[in-house]
CSV table of C-alpha atoms and ligand atoms in Angstrom, one decimal:
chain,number,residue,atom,x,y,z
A,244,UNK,CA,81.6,120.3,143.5
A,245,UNK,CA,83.8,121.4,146.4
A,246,UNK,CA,85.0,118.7,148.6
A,247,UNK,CA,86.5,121.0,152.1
A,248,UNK,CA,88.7,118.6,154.3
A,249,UNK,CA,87.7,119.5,157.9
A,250,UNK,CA,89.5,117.1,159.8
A,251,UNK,CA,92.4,114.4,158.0
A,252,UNK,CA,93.1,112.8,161.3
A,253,UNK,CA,91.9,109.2,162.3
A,254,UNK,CA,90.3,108.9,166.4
A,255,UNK,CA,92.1,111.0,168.7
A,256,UNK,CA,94.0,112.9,165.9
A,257,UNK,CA,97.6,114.2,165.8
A,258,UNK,CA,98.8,114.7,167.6
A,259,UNK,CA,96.6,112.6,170.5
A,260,UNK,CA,96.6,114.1,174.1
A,261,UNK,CA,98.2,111.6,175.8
A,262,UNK,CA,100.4,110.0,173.2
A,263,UNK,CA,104.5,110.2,173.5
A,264,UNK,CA,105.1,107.9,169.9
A,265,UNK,CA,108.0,109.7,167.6
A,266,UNK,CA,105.1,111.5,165.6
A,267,UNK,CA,103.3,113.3,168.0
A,268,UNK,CA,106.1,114.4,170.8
A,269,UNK,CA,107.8,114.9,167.2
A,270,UNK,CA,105.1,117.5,166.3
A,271,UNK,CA,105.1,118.9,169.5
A,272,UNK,CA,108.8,119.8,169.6
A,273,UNK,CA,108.9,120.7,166.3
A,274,UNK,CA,111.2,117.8,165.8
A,275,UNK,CA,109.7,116.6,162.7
A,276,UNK,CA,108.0,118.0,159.6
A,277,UNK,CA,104.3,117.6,160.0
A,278,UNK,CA,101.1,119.1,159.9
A,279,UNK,CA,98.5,118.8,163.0
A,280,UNK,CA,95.1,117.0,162.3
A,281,UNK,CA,91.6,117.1,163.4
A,282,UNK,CA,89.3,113.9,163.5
A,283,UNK,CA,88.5,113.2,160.3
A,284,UNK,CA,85.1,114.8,158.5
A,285,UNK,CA,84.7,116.3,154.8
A,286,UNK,CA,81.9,119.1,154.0
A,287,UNK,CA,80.9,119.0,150.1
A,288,UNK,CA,78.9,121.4,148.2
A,289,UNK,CA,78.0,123.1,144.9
A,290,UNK,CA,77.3,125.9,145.9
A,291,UNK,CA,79.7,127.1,148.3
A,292,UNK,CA,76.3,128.2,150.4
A,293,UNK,CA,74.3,124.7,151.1
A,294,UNK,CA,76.5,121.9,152.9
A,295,UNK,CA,76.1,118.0,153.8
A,296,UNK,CA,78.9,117.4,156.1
A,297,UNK,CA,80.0,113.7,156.3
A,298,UNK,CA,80.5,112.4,160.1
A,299,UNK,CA,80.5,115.0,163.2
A,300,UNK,CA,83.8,114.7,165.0
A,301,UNK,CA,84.4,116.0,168.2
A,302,UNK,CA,86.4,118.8,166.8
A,303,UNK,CA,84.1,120.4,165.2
A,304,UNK,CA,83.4,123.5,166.3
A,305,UNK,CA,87.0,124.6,165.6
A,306,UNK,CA,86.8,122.9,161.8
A,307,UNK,CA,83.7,125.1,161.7
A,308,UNK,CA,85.5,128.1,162.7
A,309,UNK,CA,88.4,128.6,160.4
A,310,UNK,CA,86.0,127.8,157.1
A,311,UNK,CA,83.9,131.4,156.5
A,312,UNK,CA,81.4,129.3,153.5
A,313,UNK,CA,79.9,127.6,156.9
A,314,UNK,CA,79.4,130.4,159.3
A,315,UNK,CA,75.9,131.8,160.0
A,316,UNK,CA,75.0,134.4,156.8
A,317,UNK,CA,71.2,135.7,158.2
A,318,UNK,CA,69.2,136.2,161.0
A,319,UNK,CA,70.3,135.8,164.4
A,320,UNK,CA,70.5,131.6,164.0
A,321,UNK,CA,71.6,130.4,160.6
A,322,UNK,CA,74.4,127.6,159.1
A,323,UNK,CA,75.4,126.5,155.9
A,324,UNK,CA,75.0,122.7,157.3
A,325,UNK,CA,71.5,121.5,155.4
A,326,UNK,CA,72.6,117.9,156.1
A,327,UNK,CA,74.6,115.2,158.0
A,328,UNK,CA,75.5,111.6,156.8
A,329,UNK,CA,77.1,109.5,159.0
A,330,UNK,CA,79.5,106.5,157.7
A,331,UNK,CA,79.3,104.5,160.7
A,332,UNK,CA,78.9,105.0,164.3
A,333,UNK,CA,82.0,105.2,165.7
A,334,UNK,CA,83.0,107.8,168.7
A,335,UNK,CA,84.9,110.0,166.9
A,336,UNK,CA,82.7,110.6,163.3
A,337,UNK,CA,79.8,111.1,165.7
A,338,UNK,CA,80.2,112.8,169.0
A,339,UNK,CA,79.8,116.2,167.1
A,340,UNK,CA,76.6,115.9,167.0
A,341,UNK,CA,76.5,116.8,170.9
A,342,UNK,CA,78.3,120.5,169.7
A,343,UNK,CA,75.7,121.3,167.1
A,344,UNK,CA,73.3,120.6,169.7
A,345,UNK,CA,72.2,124.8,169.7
A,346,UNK,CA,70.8,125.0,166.3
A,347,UNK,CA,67.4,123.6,164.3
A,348,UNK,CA,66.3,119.9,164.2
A,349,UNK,CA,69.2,118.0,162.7
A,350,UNK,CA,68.9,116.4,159.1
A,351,UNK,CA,70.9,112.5,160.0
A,352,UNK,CA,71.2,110.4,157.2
A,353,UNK,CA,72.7,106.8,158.4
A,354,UNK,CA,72.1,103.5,158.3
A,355,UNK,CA,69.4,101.2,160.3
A,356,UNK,CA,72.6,99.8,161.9
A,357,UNK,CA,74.1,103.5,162.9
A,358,UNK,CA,71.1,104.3,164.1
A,359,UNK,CA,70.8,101.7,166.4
A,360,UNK,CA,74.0,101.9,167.7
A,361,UNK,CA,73.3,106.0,168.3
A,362,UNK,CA,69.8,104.9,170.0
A,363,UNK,CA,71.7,102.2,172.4
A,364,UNK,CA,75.1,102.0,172.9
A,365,UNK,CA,76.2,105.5,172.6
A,366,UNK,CA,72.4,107.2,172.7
A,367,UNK,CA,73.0,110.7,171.0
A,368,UNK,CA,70.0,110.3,169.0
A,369,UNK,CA,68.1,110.1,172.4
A,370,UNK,CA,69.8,112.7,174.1
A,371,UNK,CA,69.6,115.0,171.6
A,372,UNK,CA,65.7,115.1,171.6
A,373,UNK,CA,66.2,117.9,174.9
A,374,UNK,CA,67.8,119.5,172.3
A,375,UNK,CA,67.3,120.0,168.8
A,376,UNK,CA,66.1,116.9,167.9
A,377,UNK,CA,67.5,114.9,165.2
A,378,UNK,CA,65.5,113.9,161.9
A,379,UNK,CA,66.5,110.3,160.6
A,380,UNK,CA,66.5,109.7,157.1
A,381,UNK,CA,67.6,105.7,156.7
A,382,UNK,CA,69.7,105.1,153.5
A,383,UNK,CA,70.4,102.4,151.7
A,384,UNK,CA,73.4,99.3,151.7
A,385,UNK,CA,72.8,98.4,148.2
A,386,UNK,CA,74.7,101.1,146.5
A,387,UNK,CA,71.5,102.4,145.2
A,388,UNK,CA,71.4,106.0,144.6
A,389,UNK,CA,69.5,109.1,146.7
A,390,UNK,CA,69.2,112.6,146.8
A,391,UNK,CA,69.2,115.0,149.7
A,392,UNK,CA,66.8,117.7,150.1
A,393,UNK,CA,68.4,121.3,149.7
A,394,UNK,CA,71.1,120.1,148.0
A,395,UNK,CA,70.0,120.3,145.0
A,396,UNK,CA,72.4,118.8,142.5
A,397,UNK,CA,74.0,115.8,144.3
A,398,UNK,CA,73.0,112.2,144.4
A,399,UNK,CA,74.5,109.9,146.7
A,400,UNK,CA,75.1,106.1,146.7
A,401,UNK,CA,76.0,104.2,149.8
A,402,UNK,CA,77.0,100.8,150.2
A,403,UNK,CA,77.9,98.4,152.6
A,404,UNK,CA,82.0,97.8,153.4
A,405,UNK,CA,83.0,94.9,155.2
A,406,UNK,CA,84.6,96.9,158.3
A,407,UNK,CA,84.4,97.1,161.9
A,408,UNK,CA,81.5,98.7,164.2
A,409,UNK,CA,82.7,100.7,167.1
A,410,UNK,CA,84.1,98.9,170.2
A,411,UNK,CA,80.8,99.9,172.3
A,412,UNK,CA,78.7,98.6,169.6
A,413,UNK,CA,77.1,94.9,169.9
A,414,UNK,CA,77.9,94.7,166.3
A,415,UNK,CA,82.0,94.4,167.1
A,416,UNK,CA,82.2,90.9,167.0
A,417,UNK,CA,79.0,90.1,164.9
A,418,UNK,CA,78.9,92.0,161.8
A,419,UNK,CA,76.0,93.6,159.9
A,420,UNK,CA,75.4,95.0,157.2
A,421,UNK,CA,75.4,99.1,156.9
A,422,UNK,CA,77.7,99.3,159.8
A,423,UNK,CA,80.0,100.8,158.0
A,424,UNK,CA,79.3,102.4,154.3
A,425,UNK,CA,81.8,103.8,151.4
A,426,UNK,CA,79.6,106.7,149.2
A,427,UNK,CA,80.1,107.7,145.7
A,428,UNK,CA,78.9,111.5,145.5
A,429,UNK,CA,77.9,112.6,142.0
A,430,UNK,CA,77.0,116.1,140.5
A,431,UNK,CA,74.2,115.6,138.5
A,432,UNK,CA,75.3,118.5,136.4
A,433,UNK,CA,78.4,117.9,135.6
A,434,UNK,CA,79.0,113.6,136.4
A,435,UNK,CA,81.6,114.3,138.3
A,436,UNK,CA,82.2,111.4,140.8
A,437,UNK,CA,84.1,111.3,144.4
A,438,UNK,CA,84.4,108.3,146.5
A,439,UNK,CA,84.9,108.8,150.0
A,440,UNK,CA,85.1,105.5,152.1
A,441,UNK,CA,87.5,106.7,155.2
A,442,UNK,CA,87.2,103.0,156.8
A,443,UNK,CA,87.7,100.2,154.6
A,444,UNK,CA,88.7,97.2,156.1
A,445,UNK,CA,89.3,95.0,152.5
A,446,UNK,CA,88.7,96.1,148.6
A,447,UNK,CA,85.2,94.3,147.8
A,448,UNK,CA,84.3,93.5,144.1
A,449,UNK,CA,81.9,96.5,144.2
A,450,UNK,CA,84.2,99.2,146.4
A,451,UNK,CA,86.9,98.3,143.6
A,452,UNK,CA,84.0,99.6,140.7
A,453,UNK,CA,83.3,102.1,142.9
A,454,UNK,CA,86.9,103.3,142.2
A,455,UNK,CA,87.5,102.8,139.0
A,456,UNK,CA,84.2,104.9,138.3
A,457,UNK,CA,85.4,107.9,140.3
A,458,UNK,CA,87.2,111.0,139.4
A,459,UNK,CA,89.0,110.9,142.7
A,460,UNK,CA,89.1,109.0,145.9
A,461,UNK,CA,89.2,109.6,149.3
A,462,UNK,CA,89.9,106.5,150.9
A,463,UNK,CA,91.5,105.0,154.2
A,464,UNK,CA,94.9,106.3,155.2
A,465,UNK,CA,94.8,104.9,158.7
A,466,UNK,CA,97.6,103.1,159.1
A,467,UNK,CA,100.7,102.2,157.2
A,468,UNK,CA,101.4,98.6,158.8
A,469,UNK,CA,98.7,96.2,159.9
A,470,UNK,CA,101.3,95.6,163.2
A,471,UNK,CA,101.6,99.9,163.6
A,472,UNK,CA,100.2,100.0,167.0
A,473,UNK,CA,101.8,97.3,168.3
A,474,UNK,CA,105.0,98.3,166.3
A,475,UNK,CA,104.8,101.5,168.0
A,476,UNK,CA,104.5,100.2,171.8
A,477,UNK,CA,100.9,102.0,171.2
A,478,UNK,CA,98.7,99.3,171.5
A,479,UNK,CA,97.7,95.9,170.6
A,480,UNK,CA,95.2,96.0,168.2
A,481,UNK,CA,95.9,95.6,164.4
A,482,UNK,CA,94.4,97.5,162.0
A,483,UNK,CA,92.3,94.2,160.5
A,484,UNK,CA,91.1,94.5,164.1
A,485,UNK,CA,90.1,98.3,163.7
A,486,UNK,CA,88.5,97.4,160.5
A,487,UNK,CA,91.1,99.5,158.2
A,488,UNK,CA,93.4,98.0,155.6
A,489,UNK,CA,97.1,98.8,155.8
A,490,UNK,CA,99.0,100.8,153.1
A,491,UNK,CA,102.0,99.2,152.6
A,492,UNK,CA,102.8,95.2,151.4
A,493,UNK,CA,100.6,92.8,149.1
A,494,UNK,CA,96.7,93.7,148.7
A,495,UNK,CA,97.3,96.7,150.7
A,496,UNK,CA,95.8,100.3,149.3
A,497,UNK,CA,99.1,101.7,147.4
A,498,UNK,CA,98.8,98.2,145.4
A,499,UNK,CA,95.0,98.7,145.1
A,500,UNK,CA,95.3,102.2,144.1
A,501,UNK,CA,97.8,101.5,141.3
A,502,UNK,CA,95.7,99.6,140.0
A,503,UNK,CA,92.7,102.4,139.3
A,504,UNK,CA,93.6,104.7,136.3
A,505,UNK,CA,96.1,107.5,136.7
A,506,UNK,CA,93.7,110.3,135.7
A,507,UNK,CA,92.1,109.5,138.8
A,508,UNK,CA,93.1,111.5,141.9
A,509,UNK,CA,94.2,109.2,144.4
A,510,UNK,CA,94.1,111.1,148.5
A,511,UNK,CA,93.9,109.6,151.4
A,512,UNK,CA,92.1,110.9,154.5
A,513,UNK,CA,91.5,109.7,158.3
A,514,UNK,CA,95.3,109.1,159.2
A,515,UNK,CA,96.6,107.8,162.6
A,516,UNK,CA,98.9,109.3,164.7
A,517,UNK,CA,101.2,106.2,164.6
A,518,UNK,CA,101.2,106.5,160.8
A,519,UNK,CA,104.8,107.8,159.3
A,520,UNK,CA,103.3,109.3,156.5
A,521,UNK,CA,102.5,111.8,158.5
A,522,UNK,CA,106.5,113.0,158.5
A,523,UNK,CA,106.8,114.5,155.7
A,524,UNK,CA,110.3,114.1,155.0
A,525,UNK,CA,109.8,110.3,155.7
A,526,UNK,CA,110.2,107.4,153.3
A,527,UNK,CA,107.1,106.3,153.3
A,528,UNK,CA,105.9,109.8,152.3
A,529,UNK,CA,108.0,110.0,149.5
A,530,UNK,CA,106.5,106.4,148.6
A,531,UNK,CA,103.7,108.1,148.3
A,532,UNK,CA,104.4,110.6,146.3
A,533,UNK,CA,105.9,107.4,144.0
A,534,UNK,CA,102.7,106.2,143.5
A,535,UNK,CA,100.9,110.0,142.7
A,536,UNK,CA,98.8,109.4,146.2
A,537,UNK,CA,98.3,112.9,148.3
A,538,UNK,CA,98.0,113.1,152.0
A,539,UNK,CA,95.1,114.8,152.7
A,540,UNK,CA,95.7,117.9,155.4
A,541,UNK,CA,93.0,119.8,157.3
A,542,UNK,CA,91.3,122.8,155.3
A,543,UNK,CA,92.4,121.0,151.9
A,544,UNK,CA,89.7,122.0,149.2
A,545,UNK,CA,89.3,119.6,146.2
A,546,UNK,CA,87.5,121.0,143.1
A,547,UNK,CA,85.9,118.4,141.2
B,2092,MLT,C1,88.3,104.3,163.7
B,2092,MLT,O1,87.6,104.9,162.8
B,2092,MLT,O2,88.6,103.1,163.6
B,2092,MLT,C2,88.6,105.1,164.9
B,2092,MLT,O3,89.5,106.2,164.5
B,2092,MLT,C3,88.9,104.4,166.1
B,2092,MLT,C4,88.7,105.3,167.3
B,2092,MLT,O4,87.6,105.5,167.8
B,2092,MLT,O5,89.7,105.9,167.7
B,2093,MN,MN1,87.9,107.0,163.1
B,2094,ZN,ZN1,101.1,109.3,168.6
C-alpha cells in the first residue's frame, strides 16, 4: 500500500496565522531549519488510482493540488477520493468536508459519536445535504475489522482511544466511546499492517497490540511536553487536556515506542506548532533520530 502524507501539522498548522512562538516567526524569517505543515490528513491506496482519505482538513484543496494520483482522470467531474473516514470530530480533521462540497455524494465513514457531533455541534453533515450530500457508513469501536467498497484490497479495524472530543462537542467533559478512534489498515494481499492513531491521549492495553502487530506506525506527535503551551506563553491548556500524550519523560511515546520492535517503522504525524521537533537542527530532533522515530513532513509517501 501507499500511505501519502497530505498534511503533518496538528490544528492551525505551522506555521499558525497568528502565532509569534520561536518556531513559527522562526519559519517565517528563515531563522530556523524547518519545513511548513498543513493540518494533518493521510490518503492510502493500492492502487495509486482509488483513494480513502483519512480526516478532511481545512487545507485541503492545496494538499489535493500538489499530488497528480488525486486529480480528476475522466469526464468533466471525476476524483480519485472513493472514501472518507474520519478519526474524530474535531475542527480541523473535518472542515474539509465543506471544500469537497462540488463533487458526488460523499462516502463518510465515522463513528455514532462523530456523527453526532457533525449533525449538532458543528452540523456539516446537515449543511452539506444543499450540496452533495454525505453517505454515512457507522463503524465500529471494538477493533473489529471492515472493508470499504471500491477499495478493494483493504480492511480496516477501528477502535476506541481514550482521547478528547472537540471543545464544541458535549462530549468534552463526558467521554464516550468512538469519539476518538486509532485504525489498523491491512492489505489483504500482502498483510501488511499500518497504524495510524494521530490523537492518542494514553497507550491502552489494546492500542499497545495494535502496535506491536503493525509494520509501521503513525502515531501522535503533537506535542513534546505536556506543559508546551503554557511553556511557550501559547496557551494554557496541557496536552492531557487536548487529549494527546507528550513525547518526552516517563510513559510518554519515545518510551512507548522503544518498546515496539525495531523492524517496525516508527513516524509520527499531526505535530504542533509549539513543538521543537519541528527545528530540525534541535535537540529534541536529534533525540529522535536516537530512538529511529521519523518526523513525518507534508507529501511524504510510505510504501508498505
Ligand atoms: C487536536 O487534534 O487536538 C487539534 O489539533 C486541536 C485544534 O482544533 O486545534
Ligand atoms: Mn488536530
Ligand atoms: Zn507557533
Amino acid at each position: 500500500m501507499k500511505i501519502r502524507v497530505l498534511g503533518s501539522g496538528a490544528g492551525g498548522g505551522f506555521p499558525q496565522w497568528n502565532c509569534n512562538c520561536d518556531n513559527c516567526r522562526g519559519l517565517r524569517n528563515g531563522e530556523i531549519n524547518a519545513k511548513p505543515r498543513s493540518q494533518s490528513s493521510i490518503a492510502i491506496s493500492t492502487d495509486d488510482k482509488n483513494w480513502l482519505l483519512f480526516n478532511t482538513s481545512p487545507d485541503i484543496r492545496s494538499q489535493l493540488e500538489v499530488f497528480p494520483e488525486i486529480h480528476p482522470k475522466k469526464g468533466i467531474r471525476d476524483t480519485g477520493i472513493k472514501a472518507i473516514i474520519l478519526m474524530d470530530s474535531q475542527i480541523d480533521h473535518t472542515t474539509g468536508l465543506l471544500i469537497l462540497r462540488e463533487g458526488e455524494p460523499l462516502d463518510v465513514y465515522c463513528t455514532e459519536m462523530v456523527k453526532q457531533d457533525l449533525t449538532t455541534g458543528f452540523p456539516l453533515f446537515k449543511m452539506l445535504e444543499d450540496y452533495c450530500t454525505i453517505n454515512h457508513h457507522n463503524i465500529p469501536v471494538d477493533g473489529s475489522g471492515f472493508t470499504i467498497d471500491g477499495i478493494d484490497d483493504l480492511r480496516l479495524y477501528t477502535h476506541a482511544l481514550s482521547s478528547k472530543a472537540p471543545p464544541y462537542s458535549p462530549h468534552r467533559h463526558d467521554p464516550h466511546e468512538g469519539d476518538n478512534i486509532g485504525v489498523i489498515v491491512e492489505q489483504i494481499s500482502t498483510g501488511k499492517k499500518l497504524y495510524y492513531s494521530p490523537g492518542l491521549g494514553e497507550i491502552e492495553p489494546h492500542v499497545l497490540r495494535a502496535m506491536q502487530d503493525a509494520d509501521c506506525l503513525l502515531v501522535d506527535g503533537t506535542f513534546w511536553t505536556d506543559d508546551e503551551m503554557i511553556r511557550r506563553g501559547a496557551g494554557i491548556k496541557r496536552a492531557k487536556d487536548m487529549g494527546h500524550m507528550a513525547q518526552s519523560g516517563p510513559g510518554g511515546m519515545i518510551e512507548t515506542l522503544d518498546s515496539i520492535d525495531p523492524g517496525t517503522r516508527k513516524v509520527l504525524i499531526h505535530i504542533n506548532n509549539t513543538n521543537p521537533i519541528l527545528n530540525e537542527d534541535s535537540p529534541e530532533r536529534k533525540t529522535l533520530d536516537e530512538h529511529d522515530i521519523e518526523v513525518s513532513y507534508d507529501g511524504l509517501e510510505i510504501i508498505l
